[in-house]
CSV table of N, CA and C in Angstrom, one decimal:
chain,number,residue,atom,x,y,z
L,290,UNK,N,-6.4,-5.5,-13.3
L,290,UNK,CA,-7.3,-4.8,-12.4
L,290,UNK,C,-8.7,-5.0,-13.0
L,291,UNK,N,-8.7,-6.0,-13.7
L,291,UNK,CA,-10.1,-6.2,-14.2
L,291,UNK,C,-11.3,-6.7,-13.6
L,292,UNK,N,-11.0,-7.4,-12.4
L,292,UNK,CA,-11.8,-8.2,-11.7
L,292,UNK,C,-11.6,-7.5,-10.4
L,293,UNK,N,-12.8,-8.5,-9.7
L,293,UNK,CA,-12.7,-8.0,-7.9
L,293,UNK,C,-11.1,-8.4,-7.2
L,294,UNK,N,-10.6,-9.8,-7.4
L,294,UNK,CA,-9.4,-10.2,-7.0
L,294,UNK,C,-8.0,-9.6,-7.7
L,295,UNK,N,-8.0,-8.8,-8.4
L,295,UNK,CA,-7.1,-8.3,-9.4
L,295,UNK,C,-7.2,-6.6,-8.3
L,296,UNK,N,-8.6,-6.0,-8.2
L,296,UNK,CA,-8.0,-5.2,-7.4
L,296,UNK,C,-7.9,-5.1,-6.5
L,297,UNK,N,-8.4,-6.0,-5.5
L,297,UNK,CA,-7.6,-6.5,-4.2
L,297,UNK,C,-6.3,-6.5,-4.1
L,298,UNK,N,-5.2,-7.3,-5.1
L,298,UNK,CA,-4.2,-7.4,-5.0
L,298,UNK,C,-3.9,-6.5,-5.3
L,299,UNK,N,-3.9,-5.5,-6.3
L,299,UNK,CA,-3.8,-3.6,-6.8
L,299,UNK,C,-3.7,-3.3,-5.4
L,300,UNK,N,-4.7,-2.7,-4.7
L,300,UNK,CA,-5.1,-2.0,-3.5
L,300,UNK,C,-4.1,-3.0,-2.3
L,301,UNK,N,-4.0,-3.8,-2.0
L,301,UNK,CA,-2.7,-4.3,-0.9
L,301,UNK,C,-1.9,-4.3,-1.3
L,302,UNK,N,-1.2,-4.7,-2.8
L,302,UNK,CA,0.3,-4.2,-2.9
L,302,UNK,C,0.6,-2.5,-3.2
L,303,UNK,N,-0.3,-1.7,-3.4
L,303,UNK,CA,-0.4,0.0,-3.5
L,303,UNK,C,0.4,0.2,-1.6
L,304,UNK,N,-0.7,-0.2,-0.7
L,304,UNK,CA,-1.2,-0.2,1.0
L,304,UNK,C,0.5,-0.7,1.5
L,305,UNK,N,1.2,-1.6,1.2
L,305,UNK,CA,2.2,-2.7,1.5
L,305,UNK,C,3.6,-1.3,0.8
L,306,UNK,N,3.5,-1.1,-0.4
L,306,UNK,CA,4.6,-0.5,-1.3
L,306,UNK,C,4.7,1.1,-0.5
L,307,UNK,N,3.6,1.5,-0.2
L,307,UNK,CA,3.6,2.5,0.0
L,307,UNK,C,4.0,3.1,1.4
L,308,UNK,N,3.7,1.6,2.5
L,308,UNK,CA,3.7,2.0,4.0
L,308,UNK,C,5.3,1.6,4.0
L,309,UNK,N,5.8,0.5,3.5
L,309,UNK,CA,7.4,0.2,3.0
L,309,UNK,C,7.7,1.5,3.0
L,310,UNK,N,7.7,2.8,1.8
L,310,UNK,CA,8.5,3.8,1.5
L,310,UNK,C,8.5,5.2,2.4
L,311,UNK,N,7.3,4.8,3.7
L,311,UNK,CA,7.2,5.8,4.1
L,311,UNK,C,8.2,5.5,5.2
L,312,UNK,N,8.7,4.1,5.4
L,312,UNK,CA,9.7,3.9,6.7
L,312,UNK,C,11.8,4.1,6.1
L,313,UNK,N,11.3,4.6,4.9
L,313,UNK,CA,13.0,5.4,4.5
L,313,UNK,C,12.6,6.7,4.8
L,314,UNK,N,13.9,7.3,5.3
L,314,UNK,CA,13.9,8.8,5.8
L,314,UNK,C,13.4,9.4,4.6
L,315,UNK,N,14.6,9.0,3.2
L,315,UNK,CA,14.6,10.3,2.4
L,315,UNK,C,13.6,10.2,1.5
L,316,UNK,N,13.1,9.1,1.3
L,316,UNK,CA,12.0,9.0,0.6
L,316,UNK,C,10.7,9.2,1.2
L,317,UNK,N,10.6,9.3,2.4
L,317,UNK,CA,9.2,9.4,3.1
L,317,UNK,C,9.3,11.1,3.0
L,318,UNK,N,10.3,12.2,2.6
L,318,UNK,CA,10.1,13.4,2.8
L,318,UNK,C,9.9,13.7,1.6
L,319,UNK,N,10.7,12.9,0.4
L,319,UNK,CA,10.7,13.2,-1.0
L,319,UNK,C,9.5,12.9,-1.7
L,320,UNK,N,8.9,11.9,-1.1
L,320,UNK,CA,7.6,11.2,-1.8
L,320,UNK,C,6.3,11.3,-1.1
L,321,UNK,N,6.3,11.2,0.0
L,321,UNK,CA,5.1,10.9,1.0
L,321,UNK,C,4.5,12.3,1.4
L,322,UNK,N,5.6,13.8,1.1
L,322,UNK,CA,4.9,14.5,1.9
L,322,UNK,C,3.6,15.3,1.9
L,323,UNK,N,3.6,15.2,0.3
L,323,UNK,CA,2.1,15.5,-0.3
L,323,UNK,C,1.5,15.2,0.2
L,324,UNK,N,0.0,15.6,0.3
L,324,UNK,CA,-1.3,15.3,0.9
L,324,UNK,C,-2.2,15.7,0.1
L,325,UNK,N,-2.1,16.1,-1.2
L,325,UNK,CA,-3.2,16.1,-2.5
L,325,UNK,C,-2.7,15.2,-3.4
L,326,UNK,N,-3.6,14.9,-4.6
L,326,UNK,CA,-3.3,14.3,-5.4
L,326,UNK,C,-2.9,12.7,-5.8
L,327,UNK,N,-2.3,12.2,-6.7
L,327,UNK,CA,-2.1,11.1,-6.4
L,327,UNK,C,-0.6,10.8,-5.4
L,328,UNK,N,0.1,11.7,-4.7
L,328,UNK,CA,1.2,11.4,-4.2
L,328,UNK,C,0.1,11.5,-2.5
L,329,UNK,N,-1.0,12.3,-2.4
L,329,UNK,CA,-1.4,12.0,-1.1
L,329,UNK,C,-2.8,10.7,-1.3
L,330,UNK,N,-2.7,10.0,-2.6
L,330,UNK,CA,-3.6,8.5,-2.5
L,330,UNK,C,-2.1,8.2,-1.6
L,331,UNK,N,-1.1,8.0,-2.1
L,331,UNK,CA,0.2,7.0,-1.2
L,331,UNK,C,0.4,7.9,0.1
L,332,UNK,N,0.4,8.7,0.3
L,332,UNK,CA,0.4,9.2,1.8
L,332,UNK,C,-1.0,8.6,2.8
L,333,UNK,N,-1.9,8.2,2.0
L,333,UNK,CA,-3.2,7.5,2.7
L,333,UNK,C,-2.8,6.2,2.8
L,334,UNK,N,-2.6,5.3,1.7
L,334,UNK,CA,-2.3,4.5,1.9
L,334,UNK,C,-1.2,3.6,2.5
L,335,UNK,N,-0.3,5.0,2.9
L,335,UNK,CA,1.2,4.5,3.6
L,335,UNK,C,0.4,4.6,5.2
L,336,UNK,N,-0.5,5.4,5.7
L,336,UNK,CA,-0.9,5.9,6.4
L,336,UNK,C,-2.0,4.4,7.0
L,337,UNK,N,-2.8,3.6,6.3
L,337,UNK,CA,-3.2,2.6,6.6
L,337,UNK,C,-2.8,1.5,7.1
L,338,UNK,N,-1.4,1.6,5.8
L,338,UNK,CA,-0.4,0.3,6.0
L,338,UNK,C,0.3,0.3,7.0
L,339,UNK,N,0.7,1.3,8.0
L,339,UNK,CA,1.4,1.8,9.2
L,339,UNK,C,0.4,1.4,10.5
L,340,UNK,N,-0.6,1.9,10.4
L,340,UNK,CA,-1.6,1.8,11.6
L,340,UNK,C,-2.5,0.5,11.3
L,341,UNK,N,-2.6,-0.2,10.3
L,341,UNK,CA,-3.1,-1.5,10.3
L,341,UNK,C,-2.1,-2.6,9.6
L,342,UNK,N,-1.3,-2.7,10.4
L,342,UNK,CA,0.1,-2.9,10.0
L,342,UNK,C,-0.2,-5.2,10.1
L,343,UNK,N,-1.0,-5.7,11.4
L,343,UNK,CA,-1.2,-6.4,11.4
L,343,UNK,C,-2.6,-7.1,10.2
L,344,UNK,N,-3.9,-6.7,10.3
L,344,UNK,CA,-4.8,-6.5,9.6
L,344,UNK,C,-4.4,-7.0,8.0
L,345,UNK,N,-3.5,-6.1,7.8
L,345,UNK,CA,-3.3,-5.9,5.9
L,345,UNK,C,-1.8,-7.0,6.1
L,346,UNK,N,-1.1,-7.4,6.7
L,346,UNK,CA,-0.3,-8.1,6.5
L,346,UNK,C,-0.7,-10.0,6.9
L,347,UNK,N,-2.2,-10.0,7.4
L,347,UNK,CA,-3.0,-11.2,7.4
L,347,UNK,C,-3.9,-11.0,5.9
L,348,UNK,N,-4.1,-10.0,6.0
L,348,UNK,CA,-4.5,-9.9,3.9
L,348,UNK,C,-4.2,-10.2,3.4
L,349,UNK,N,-2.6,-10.3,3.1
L,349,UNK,CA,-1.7,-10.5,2.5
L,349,UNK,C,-1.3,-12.0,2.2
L,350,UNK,N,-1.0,-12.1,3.3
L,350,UNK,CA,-0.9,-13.8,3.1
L,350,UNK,C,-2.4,-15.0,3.2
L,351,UNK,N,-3.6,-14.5,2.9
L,351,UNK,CA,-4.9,-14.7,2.8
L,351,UNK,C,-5.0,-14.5,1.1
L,352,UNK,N,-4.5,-13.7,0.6
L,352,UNK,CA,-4.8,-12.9,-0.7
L,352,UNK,C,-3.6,-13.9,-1.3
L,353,UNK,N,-2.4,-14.1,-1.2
L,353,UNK,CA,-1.2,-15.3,-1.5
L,353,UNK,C,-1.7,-16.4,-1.8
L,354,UNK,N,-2.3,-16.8,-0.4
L,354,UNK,CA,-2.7,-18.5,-0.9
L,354,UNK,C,-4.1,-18.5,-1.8
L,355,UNK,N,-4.7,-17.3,-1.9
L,355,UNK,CA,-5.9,-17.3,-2.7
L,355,UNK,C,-5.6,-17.2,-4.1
L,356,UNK,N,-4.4,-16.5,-4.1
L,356,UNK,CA,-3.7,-16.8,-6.0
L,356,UNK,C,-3.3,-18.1,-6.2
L,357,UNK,N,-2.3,-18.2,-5.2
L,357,UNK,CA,-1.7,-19.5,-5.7
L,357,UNK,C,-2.4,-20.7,-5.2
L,358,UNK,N,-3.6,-20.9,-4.8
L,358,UNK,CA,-4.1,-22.3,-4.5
L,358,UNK,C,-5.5,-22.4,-5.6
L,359,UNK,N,-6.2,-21.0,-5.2
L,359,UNK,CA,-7.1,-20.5,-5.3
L,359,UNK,C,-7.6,-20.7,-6.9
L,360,UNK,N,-7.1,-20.3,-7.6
L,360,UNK,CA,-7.2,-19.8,-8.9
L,360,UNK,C,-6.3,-21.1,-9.6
């Protein structure tokens, strides 16, 4: 997370892990239901990953070929 592309990838795989956990029952009630703290950063960012579900999953594979070609 030292650079700009280091937290890019931090910040989409957080947005990606988090909108993932909010689509299991027991974990979306065990983990997500906070709304302070750092359990409600992952309720925000489950919250992004869900309603920009297209957006961040063209990031994603933009942010892929930028590691592996890129660098």
């Amino acid at each position: 997370v030292y650079s700009l592309d280091g937290l890019l990838v931090f910040g989409l795989l957080l947005v990606c892990t988090c909108a993932y956990l909010r689509k299991v029952p027991r974990l979306r009630t065990w983990l997500l239901s906070e709304r302070r703290g750092i359990w409600g950063v992952c309720h925000k960012a489950a919250v992004i990953g869900t309603r920009l579900h297209v957006a961040v999953s063209v990031s994603c594979l933009l942010m892929a070929a930028y590691v592996l070609v890129g660098k």
